[in-house]
């Protein structure tokens, strides 16, 4: 770069810029370009490793969120997490299929740092997550229940305790520490969804009501002797929902069908009142809490909506490019929302900072001419877990060698 000053000409090179300017320039480069720049000089290498990679990692869509990092069994450097984020955006992954079954049923799934918990019929089983190419150990480490028992329709985990709802109207509580299980009848209707927050338990059925139950603090350390119910009913709301999520003293709830297009409700447990939010949707299939004030909803009308509970209105919404309903949601606690779609095992990736745009779509390989929805979804910073009607699919984005499958521009 040449700068004229009178009759003198001064020449300024890129390496002559200050660290702040260089850091700003490097923020626009890909990982491969940054790797090349680190070879130029020690100054570039120091700026890139100590400033650029941590900052790019902090602003990355998927791999930068602490929730995903804490769920991953791997330790990734900031450079690797930025590369992972590029793979998420470019659709570069390796796919594996597990637990193939010929009879169609929907498994429930929960993951943590070391384990994958999945249901098969009425059985809950645990598989250890591995750090090799196989990702999980298909051999069961432990299981409770049997496949012939009533199917588990909903499953959540809080600390060392599992809470599940079943088709026969019973709920199951299983404590990992004591390794004991309690079944309690709640209704004679199919339980559609359950959730738990501390000592508050929420259960909703297919056609009848939504129940709020509690477990006393004295009972949290041991299971009951069976003579009296472990969970005590506090309140029953005369509304049945497709999905519910607890947040402190509030429940976000979505109805399976509402002709008035007010399917998203907010239940206040303190006042025992139900509020209809102004999100114009006929059916809500899944909801998540973004924070204390905002709800993310996946809807029948092919939209993903961000709803502010303080105003009751939609703050932003995204539409599926192929007009498919959203069956399930996963939020990484930062910016990324993954949506399991109705057709072709497909998953969409959205950025809450970028309205009206799908960042990427993932189409796992079709087998047996099947076009299953994605019924359940879970993610960490490098893996995407998808439950279909015949198997579990895992997409591994720590696969720099894989071919890019970029459907974002279609």
Tab-separated table of C-alpha atoms in Angstrom:
chain	number	residue	atom	x	y	z
A	1	UNK	CA	0.000	0.000	0.000
A	2	UNK	CA	1.514	3.300	-1.124
A	3	UNK	CA	0.837	6.679	0.470
A	4	UNK	CA	2.085	9.918	-1.143
A	5	UNK	CA	3.292	12.687	1.157
A	6	UNK	CA	4.620	15.602	-0.960
A	7	UNK	CA	7.499	14.206	-3.022
A	8	UNK	CA	8.030	11.222	-0.665
A	9	UNK	CA	6.292	7.925	-1.095
A	10	UNK	CA	5.895	5.708	1.979
A	11	UNK	CA	5.032	2.028	1.644
A	12	UNK	CA	2.857	0.404	4.376
A	13	UNK	CA	2.682	-3.389	4.452
A	14	UNK	CA	-0.027	-5.540	6.026
A	15	UNK	CA	2.311	-6.608	8.819
A	16	UNK	CA	2.811	-2.931	9.717
A	17	UNK	CA	-0.787	-2.570	10.862
A	18	UNK	CA	-1.523	-2.567	14.572
A	19	UNK	CA	-2.878	-5.648	16.349
A	20	UNK	CA	-6.440	-4.337	16.510
A	21	UNK	CA	-6.623	-3.714	12.753
A	22	UNK	CA	-5.038	-7.054	11.938
A	23	UNK	CA	-7.448	-8.831	14.265
A	24	UNK	CA	-10.388	-7.166	12.532
A	25	UNK	CA	-9.121	-8.230	9.102
A	26	UNK	CA	-8.494	-11.804	10.224
A	27	UNK	CA	-12.058	-12.130	11.523
A	28	UNK	CA	-13.272	-12.363	7.911
A	29	UNK	CA	-11.022	-15.311	7.001
A	30	UNK	CA	-11.820	-19.021	7.049
A	31	UNK	CA	-9.940	-21.501	9.202
A	32	UNK	CA	-7.808	-22.703	6.287
A	33	UNK	CA	-6.831	-19.118	5.434
A	34	UNK	CA	-6.050	-18.380	9.086
A	35	UNK	CA	-3.850	-21.482	9.246
A	36	UNK	CA	-1.873	-20.132	6.317
A	37	UNK	CA	-1.554	-16.716	7.965
A	38	UNK	CA	-0.102	-18.260	11.126
A	39	UNK	CA	2.835	-19.425	9.020
A	40	UNK	CA	3.720	-15.892	7.872
A	41	UNK	CA	5.226	-14.577	11.098
A	42	UNK	CA	5.027	-14.867	14.871
A	43	UNK	CA	3.001	-11.668	15.113
A	44	UNK	CA	0.227	-13.078	12.918
A	45	UNK	CA	0.297	-16.388	14.762
A	46	UNK	CA	-0.002	-14.737	18.166
A	47	UNK	CA	-2.918	-12.512	17.079
A	48	UNK	CA	-4.810	-15.368	15.464
A	49	UNK	CA	-4.384	-17.832	18.315
A	50	UNK	CA	-4.906	-15.446	21.225
A	51	UNK	CA	-7.524	-13.078	19.769
A	52	UNK	CA	-9.126	-14.197	16.502
A	53	UNK	CA	-10.013	-17.825	17.279
A	54	UNK	CA	-11.491	-17.107	20.741
A	55	UNK	CA	-13.549	-14.222	19.371
A	56	UNK	CA	-14.788	-16.185	16.336
A	57	UNK	CA	-15.606	-19.059	18.662
A	58	UNK	CA	-17.604	-16.778	20.953
A	59	UNK	CA	-19.725	-15.555	18.030
A	60	UNK	CA	-20.025	-18.914	16.251
A	61	UNK	CA	-23.491	-20.314	15.668
A	62	UNK	CA	-23.381	-23.868	16.990
A	63	UNK	CA	-19.986	-24.756	18.448
A	64	UNK	CA	-19.556	-21.622	20.544
A	65	UNK	CA	-22.371	-22.256	23.033
A	66	UNK	CA	-21.321	-23.502	26.470
A	67	UNK	CA	-24.334	-25.819	26.643
A	68	UNK	CA	-23.116	-27.790	23.635
A	69	UNK	CA	-19.539	-27.816	24.910
A	70	UNK	CA	-20.644	-29.164	28.297
A	71	UNK	CA	-22.639	-31.951	26.632
A	72	UNK	CA	-19.733	-33.100	24.462
A	73	UNK	CA	-17.379	-35.865	25.663
A	74	UNK	CA	-14.561	-34.256	23.671
A	75	UNK	CA	-12.370	-31.281	24.465
A	76	UNK	CA	-12.125	-28.929	21.490
A	77	UNK	CA	-9.755	-25.992	21.151
A	78	UNK	CA	-11.152	-22.652	20.025
A	79	UNK	CA	-9.704	-23.255	16.542
A	80	UNK	CA	-11.410	-26.646	16.316
A	81	UNK	CA	-14.720	-25.217	17.462
A	82	UNK	CA	-14.547	-22.559	14.744
A	83	UNK	CA	-13.843	-25.316	12.213
A	84	UNK	CA	-16.786	-27.309	13.559
A	85	UNK	CA	-18.996	-24.288	13.071
A	86	UNK	CA	-17.895	-24.071	9.433
A	87	UNK	CA	-18.815	-27.733	9.004
A	88	UNK	CA	-22.282	-27.116	10.489
A	89	UNK	CA	-22.838	-24.216	8.103
A	90	UNK	CA	-21.491	-26.049	5.048
A	91	UNK	CA	-23.251	-29.352	5.705
A	92	UNK	CA	-20.054	-31.373	6.108
A	93	UNK	CA	-20.716	-34.449	8.239
A	94	UNK	CA	-20.469	-38.218	8.502
A	95	UNK	CA	-23.642	-40.205	9.179
A	96	UNK	CA	-24.162	-43.331	11.273
A	97	UNK	CA	-27.304	-45.372	11.946
A	98	UNK	CA	-28.085	-47.254	15.176
A	99	UNK	CA	-30.825	-49.467	16.663
A	100	UNK	CA	-32.571	-50.365	13.422
A	101	UNK	CA	-36.017	-51.922	14.064
A	102	UNK	CA	-38.659	-53.128	11.623
A	103	UNK	CA	-41.665	-52.277	13.789
A	104	UNK	CA	-42.391	-48.574	13.698
A	105	UNK	CA	-42.299	-46.827	17.071
A	106	UNK	CA	-40.998	-43.519	18.383
A	107	UNK	CA	-38.130	-43.606	20.862
A	108	UNK	CA	-37.543	-40.916	23.453
A	109	UNK	CA	-33.984	-39.697	23.952
A	110	UNK	CA	-31.841	-37.682	26.378
A	111	UNK	CA	-28.075	-37.113	26.203
A	112	UNK	CA	-25.451	-35.921	28.647
A	113	UNK	CA	-21.661	-35.750	28.563
A	114	UNK	CA	-21.083	-39.476	28.995
A	115	UNK	CA	-24.355	-41.228	28.200
A	116	UNK	CA	-27.113	-41.623	25.650
A	117	UNK	CA	-30.436	-42.573	27.244
A	118	UNK	CA	-33.035	-43.952	24.833
A	119	UNK	CA	-36.340	-45.788	25.125
A	120	UNK	CA	-37.542	-48.846	23.247
A	121	UNK	CA	-41.214	-49.432	23.906
A	122	UNK	CA	-41.539	-49.385	27.693
A	123	UNK	CA	-37.815	-49.891	28.325
A	124	UNK	CA	-35.314	-47.172	29.229
A	125	UNK	CA	-31.684	-48.047	28.542
A	126	UNK	CA	-28.317	-46.320	28.722
A	127	UNK	CA	-25.472	-46.468	26.222
A	128	UNK	CA	-22.029	-45.063	26.893
A	129	UNK	CA	-20.804	-42.392	24.499
A	130	UNK	CA	-17.380	-43.230	23.119
A	131	UNK	CA	-14.553	-41.147	21.696
A	132	UNK	CA	-13.902	-43.425	18.728
A	133	UNK	CA	-15.429	-43.540	15.265
A	134	UNK	CA	-18.462	-45.516	16.506
A	135	UNK	CA	-19.635	-42.611	18.730
A	136	UNK	CA	-21.706	-44.806	21.086
A	137	UNK	CA	-21.464	-48.296	22.513
A	138	UNK	CA	-24.465	-50.236	21.215
A	139	UNK	CA	-24.243	-52.625	24.154
A	140	UNK	CA	-26.605	-51.612	26.949
A	141	UNK	CA	-24.879	-50.601	30.182
A	142	UNK	CA	-28.132	-50.762	32.140
A	143	UNK	CA	-31.854	-50.807	31.489
A	144	UNK	CA	-35.107	-50.602	33.400
A	145	UNK	CA	-38.503	-51.855	32.344
A	146	UNK	CA	-39.242	-54.149	29.417
A	147	UNK	CA	-40.117	-53.528	25.791
A	148	UNK	CA	-43.509	-55.190	26.346
A	149	UNK	CA	-44.580	-52.639	28.946
A	150	UNK	CA	-46.659	-49.644	27.939
A	151	UNK	CA	-44.679	-47.362	25.586
A	152	UNK	CA	-42.863	-44.386	27.048
A	153	UNK	CA	-44.229	-41.281	25.302
A	154	UNK	CA	-42.148	-38.548	26.960
A	155	UNK	CA	-38.861	-38.468	28.857
A	156	UNK	CA	-36.918	-35.782	30.739
A	157	UNK	CA	-33.884	-35.920	33.001
A	158	UNK	CA	-32.969	-33.566	35.827
A	159	UNK	CA	-29.732	-34.197	37.704
A	160	UNK	CA	-29.786	-37.927	38.518
A	161	UNK	CA	-33.515	-38.471	38.177
A	162	UNK	CA	-35.639	-39.468	35.165
A	163	UNK	CA	-39.285	-38.539	34.751
A	164	UNK	CA	-41.285	-40.291	32.026
A	165	UNK	CA	-44.877	-40.508	30.848
A	166	UNK	CA	-46.453	-43.641	29.370
A	167	UNK	CA	-49.345	-44.560	27.104
A	168	UNK	CA	-51.242	-46.246	29.947
A	169	UNK	CA	-51.561	-42.962	31.866
A	170	UNK	CA	-48.786	-43.703	34.359
A	171	UNK	CA	-45.642	-41.736	35.079
A	172	UNK	CA	-42.312	-43.262	35.972
A	173	UNK	CA	-39.661	-41.816	38.269
A	174	UNK	CA	-36.257	-43.474	38.232
A	175	UNK	CA	-33.406	-42.400	40.489
A	176	UNK	CA	-29.890	-43.224	39.284
A	177	UNK	CA	-28.378	-42.986	42.770
A	178	UNK	CA	-30.757	-45.412	44.451
A	179	UNK	CA	-31.509	-47.369	41.229
A	180	UNK	CA	-35.141	-47.619	42.185
A	181	UNK	CA	-38.221	-47.030	40.058
A	182	UNK	CA	-41.666	-45.794	41.001
A	183	UNK	CA	-44.767	-46.002	38.789
A	184	UNK	CA	-47.755	-43.819	39.627
A	185	UNK	CA	-51.074	-43.607	37.832
A	186	UNK	CA	-52.059	-40.070	36.846
A	187	UNK	CA	-54.870	-40.594	34.365
A	188	UNK	CA	-56.581	-43.224	32.209
A	189	UNK	CA	-55.613	-41.216	29.115
A	190	UNK	CA	-52.394	-41.306	27.087
A	191	UNK	CA	-49.737	-39.012	28.543
A	192	UNK	CA	-48.405	-36.750	25.783
A	193	UNK	CA	-45.692	-34.747	27.555
A	194	UNK	CA	-44.004	-34.361	30.933
A	195	UNK	CA	-41.503	-31.969	32.445
A	196	UNK	CA	-39.875	-31.355	35.817
A	197	UNK	CA	-38.222	-28.394	37.521
A	198	UNK	CA	-36.841	-29.002	41.015
A	199	UNK	CA	-39.779	-30.420	42.988
A	200	UNK	CA	-42.519	-29.370	40.510
A	201	UNK	CA	-43.754	-31.953	37.991
A	202	UNK	CA	-46.016	-31.213	35.019
A	203	UNK	CA	-47.985	-33.803	33.050
A	204	UNK	CA	-50.381	-33.328	30.141
A	205	UNK	CA	-52.604	-35.950	28.522
A	206	UNK	CA	-53.918	-36.403	25.017
A	207	UNK	CA	-57.569	-35.524	25.613
A	208	UNK	CA	-58.227	-34.681	29.270
A	209	UNK	CA	-56.197	-32.289	31.428
A	210	UNK	CA	-52.830	-30.902	32.449
A	211	UNK	CA	-51.666	-31.794	35.955
A	212	UNK	CA	-49.205	-30.008	38.209
A	213	UNK	CA	-47.774	-32.220	40.940
A	214	UNK	CA	-45.175	-31.773	43.650
A	215	UNK	CA	-42.766	-33.859	45.653
A	216	UNK	CA	-41.930	-32.714	49.153
A	217	UNK	CA	-38.343	-31.851	50.009
A	218	UNK	CA	-38.240	-34.637	52.616
A	219	UNK	CA	-39.011	-37.208	49.917
A	220	UNK	CA	-36.318	-36.066	47.510
A	221	UNK	CA	-33.656	-38.182	49.231
A	222	UNK	CA	-35.552	-41.468	49.232
A	223	UNK	CA	-38.414	-43.182	47.510
A	224	UNK	CA	-41.767	-43.776	49.115
A	225	UNK	CA	-42.743	-47.118	50.660
A	226	UNK	CA	-45.564	-47.527	48.119
A	227	UNK	CA	-48.465	-46.982	50.525
A	228	UNK	CA	-49.067	-43.398	49.407
A	229	UNK	CA	-48.382	-41.680	46.069
A	230	UNK	CA	-44.923	-40.213	45.645
A	231	UNK	CA	-46.298	-37.189	43.746
A	232	UNK	CA	-49.100	-35.099	45.209
A	233	UNK	CA	-51.564	-33.352	42.894
A	234	UNK	CA	-51.540	-29.575	43.325
A	235	UNK	CA	-53.741	-28.435	40.464
A	236	UNK	CA	-55.427	-29.777	37.325
A	237	UNK	CA	-56.025	-27.494	34.351
A	238	UNK	CA	-58.948	-28.559	32.119
A	239	UNK	CA	-56.842	-28.281	28.940
A	240	UNK	CA	-54.899	-31.006	27.155
A	241	UNK	CA	-51.726	-30.047	25.264
A	242	UNK	CA	-49.372	-31.574	22.742
A	243	UNK	CA	-46.247	-30.231	24.464
A	244	UNK	CA	-45.295	-28.476	27.709
A	245	UNK	CA	-42.104	-26.973	29.138
A	246	UNK	CA	-41.583	-25.777	32.723
A	247	UNK	CA	-39.660	-22.637	33.609
A	248	UNK	CA	-39.655	-21.726	37.285
A	249	UNK	CA	-43.334	-21.059	38.093
A	250	UNK	CA	-44.595	-20.945	34.492
A	251	UNK	CA	-45.441	-23.522	31.834
A	252	UNK	CA	-45.241	-22.925	28.083
A	253	UNK	CA	-47.860	-25.138	26.469
A	254	UNK	CA	-48.842	-25.828	22.872
A	255	UNK	CA	-52.176	-27.294	21.729
A	256	UNK	CA	-52.422	-29.917	18.997
A	257	UNK	CA	-55.247	-27.988	17.300
A	258	UNK	CA	-56.940	-24.633	17.804
A	259	UNK	CA	-59.379	-23.188	15.257
A	260	UNK	CA	-58.898	-19.655	16.627
A	261	UNK	CA	-55.123	-19.833	15.934
A	262	UNK	CA	-54.178	-19.276	19.574
A	263	UNK	CA	-52.545	-22.640	20.159
A	264	UNK	CA	-49.667	-21.285	22.274
A	265	UNK	CA	-50.567	-20.805	25.953
A	266	UNK	CA	-48.754	-19.649	29.061
A	267	UNK	CA	-49.751	-21.158	32.422
A	268	UNK	CA	-48.922	-19.193	35.578
A	269	UNK	CA	-48.584	-21.618	38.480
A	270	UNK	CA	-48.757	-18.869	41.107
A	271	UNK	CA	-52.156	-17.543	40.024
A	272	UNK	CA	-53.312	-20.809	38.362
A	273	UNK	CA	-54.331	-18.850	35.268
A	274	UNK	CA	-53.947	-19.732	31.602
A	275	UNK	CA	-53.003	-16.951	29.168
A	276	UNK	CA	-53.451	-17.253	25.402
A	277	UNK	CA	-50.519	-15.662	23.579
A	278	UNK	CA	-50.966	-13.734	20.335
A	279	UNK	CA	-48.827	-16.076	18.265
A	280	UNK	CA	-51.100	-16.801	15.303
A	281	UNK	CA	-50.732	-20.522	14.864
A	282	UNK	CA	-53.253	-23.339	14.643
A	283	UNK	CA	-51.085	-26.080	16.180
A	284	UNK	CA	-47.860	-26.199	18.207
A	285	UNK	CA	-45.826	-29.409	18.146
A	286	UNK	CA	-42.911	-28.396	20.393
A	287	UNK	CA	-41.887	-25.484	22.622
A	288	UNK	CA	-38.682	-24.423	24.373
A	289	UNK	CA	-37.759	-21.607	26.718
A	290	UNK	CA	-35.081	-19.351	25.237
A	291	UNK	CA	-34.770	-17.394	28.473
A	292	UNK	CA	-37.056	-16.149	31.244
A	293	UNK	CA	-39.107	-14.029	28.833
A	294	UNK	CA	-39.070	-15.701	25.412
A	295	UNK	CA	-40.509	-18.958	24.048
A	296	UNK	CA	-39.425	-20.759	20.891
A	297	UNK	CA	-42.245	-22.701	19.216
A	298	UNK	CA	-42.252	-25.204	16.359
A	299	UNK	CA	-45.568	-25.188	14.560
A	300	UNK	CA	-47.805	-27.082	12.166
A	301	UNK	CA	-47.910	-24.089	9.795
A	302	UNK	CA	-44.194	-24.651	8.886
A	303	UNK	CA	-42.993	-21.738	11.042
A	304	UNK	CA	-40.481	-21.382	13.842
A	305	UNK	CA	-41.536	-18.521	16.109
A	306	UNK	CA	-39.853	-16.494	18.839
A	307	UNK	CA	-42.541	-15.226	21.222
A	308	UNK	CA	-42.108	-12.631	23.966
A	309	UNK	CA	-44.252	-13.603	26.955
A	310	UNK	CA	-44.288	-10.000	28.241
A	311	UNK	CA	-46.195	-8.758	25.184
A	312	UNK	CA	-47.588	-12.080	23.992
A	313	UNK	CA	-46.529	-11.280	20.426
A	314	UNK	CA	-44.167	-12.830	17.897
A	315	UNK	CA	-40.793	-11.093	17.921
A	316	UNK	CA	-39.509	-13.019	14.888
A	317	UNK	CA	-40.452	-16.020	12.788
A	318	UNK	CA	-38.868	-18.297	10.215
A	319	UNK	CA	-40.598	-20.362	7.507
A	320	UNK	CA	-39.488	-23.734	6.194
A	321	UNK	CA	-38.434	-23.498	2.513
A	322	UNK	CA	-40.243	-26.766	1.693
A	323	UNK	CA	-43.465	-26.059	3.620
A	324	UNK	CA	-43.049	-28.884	6.145
A	325	UNK	CA	-44.277	-28.826	9.727
A	326	UNK	CA	-41.782	-28.670	12.597
A	327	UNK	CA	-42.024	-31.724	14.854
A	328	UNK	CA	-39.298	-31.075	17.451
A	329	UNK	CA	-36.777	-28.459	18.562
A	330	UNK	CA	-33.308	-28.238	20.072
A	331	UNK	CA	-31.796	-24.969	21.326
A	332	UNK	CA	-28.104	-24.661	22.182
A	333	UNK	CA	-28.562	-21.803	24.649
A	334	UNK	CA	-26.932	-19.229	22.387
A	335	UNK	CA	-28.089	-18.605	18.798
A	336	UNK	CA	-28.683	-21.962	17.101
A	337	UNK	CA	-32.058	-23.713	16.847
A	338	UNK	CA	-32.296	-27.125	15.201
A	339	UNK	CA	-35.714	-28.187	13.932
A	340	UNK	CA	-36.754	-31.762	13.172
A	341	UNK	CA	-39.034	-31.638	10.143
A	342	UNK	CA	-42.012	-33.686	8.994
A	343	UNK	CA	-40.491	-35.325	5.911
A	344	UNK	CA	-37.324	-37.087	4.681
A	345	UNK	CA	-35.474	-37.250	8.045
A	346	UNK	CA	-34.692	-33.585	7.434
A	347	UNK	CA	-33.332	-31.127	10.003
A	348	UNK	CA	-33.128	-27.342	9.610
A	349	UNK	CA	-30.613	-25.057	11.292
A	350	UNK	CA	-31.696	-21.492	12.124
A	351	UNK	CA	-29.817	-18.541	13.565
A	352	UNK	CA	-31.864	-16.383	15.948
A	353	UNK	CA	-29.758	-13.403	14.856
A	354	UNK	CA	-30.760	-13.857	11.193
A	355	UNK	CA	-34.537	-13.643	10.607
A	356	UNK	CA	-36.327	-15.147	7.602
A	357	UNK	CA	-33.429	-17.368	6.563
A	358	UNK	CA	-32.589	-21.051	6.956
A	359	UNK	CA	-28.849	-21.385	7.568
A	360	UNK	CA	-28.592	-25.033	6.487
A	361	UNK	CA	-30.661	-28.167	5.886
A	362	UNK	CA	-29.474	-31.714	6.569
A	363	UNK	CA	-30.892	-34.633	4.574
A	364	UNK	CA	-29.681	-37.973	6.019
A	365	UNK	CA	-29.510	-40.877	3.580
A	366	UNK	CA	-32.838	-42.558	2.793
A	367	UNK	CA	-33.152	-46.279	3.456
A	368	UNK	CA	-35.961	-48.684	2.533
A	369	UNK	CA	-37.763	-45.869	0.679
A	370	UNK	CA	-38.834	-44.465	4.015
A	371	UNK	CA	-39.741	-40.800	4.530
A	372	UNK	CA	-39.916	-40.565	8.279
A	373	UNK	CA	-40.226	-37.340	10.256
A	374	UNK	CA	-37.675	-36.461	12.915
A	375	UNK	CA	-39.506	-37.113	16.167
A	376	UNK	CA	-36.769	-36.238	18.654
A	377	UNK	CA	-33.568	-34.256	18.362
A	378	UNK	CA	-30.524	-33.530	20.531
A	379	UNK	CA	-27.224	-31.790	19.848
A	380	UNK	CA	-23.857	-30.978	21.320
A	381	UNK	CA	-21.164	-28.902	19.607
A	382	UNK	CA	-20.188	-31.646	17.124
A	383	UNK	CA	-22.987	-34.253	16.983
A	384	UNK	CA	-26.616	-34.198	15.892
A	385	UNK	CA	-28.863	-37.011	17.219
A	386	UNK	CA	-32.063	-37.727	15.252
A	387	UNK	CA	-34.820	-40.161	16.216
A	388	UNK	CA	-36.848	-41.499	13.259
A	389	UNK	CA	-39.592	-44.110	13.239
A	390	UNK	CA	-37.161	-46.983	12.509
A	391	UNK	CA	-33.744	-45.992	13.905
A	392	UNK	CA	-31.455	-43.445	15.505
A	393	UNK	CA	-29.280	-41.337	13.193
A	394	UNK	CA	-26.143	-39.527	14.378
A	395	UNK	CA	-24.510	-36.880	12.193
A	396	UNK	CA	-20.882	-36.249	13.156
A	397	UNK	CA	-19.655	-32.805	12.102
A	398	UNK	CA	-16.124	-33.486	13.299
A	399	UNK	CA	-15.467	-34.811	9.802
A	400	UNK	CA	-13.292	-32.400	7.837
A	401	UNK	CA	-12.765	-35.102	5.203
A	402	UNK	CA	-16.481	-35.472	4.410
A	403	UNK	CA	-18.104	-34.053	1.312
A	404	UNK	CA	-20.052	-30.829	1.751
A	405	UNK	CA	-23.812	-31.161	1.322
A	406	UNK	CA	-24.883	-27.537	1.092
A	407	UNK	CA	-28.636	-27.115	0.595
A	408	UNK	CA	-28.908	-23.579	1.978
A	409	UNK	CA	-28.958	-21.914	-1.452
A	410	UNK	CA	-31.689	-24.138	-2.944
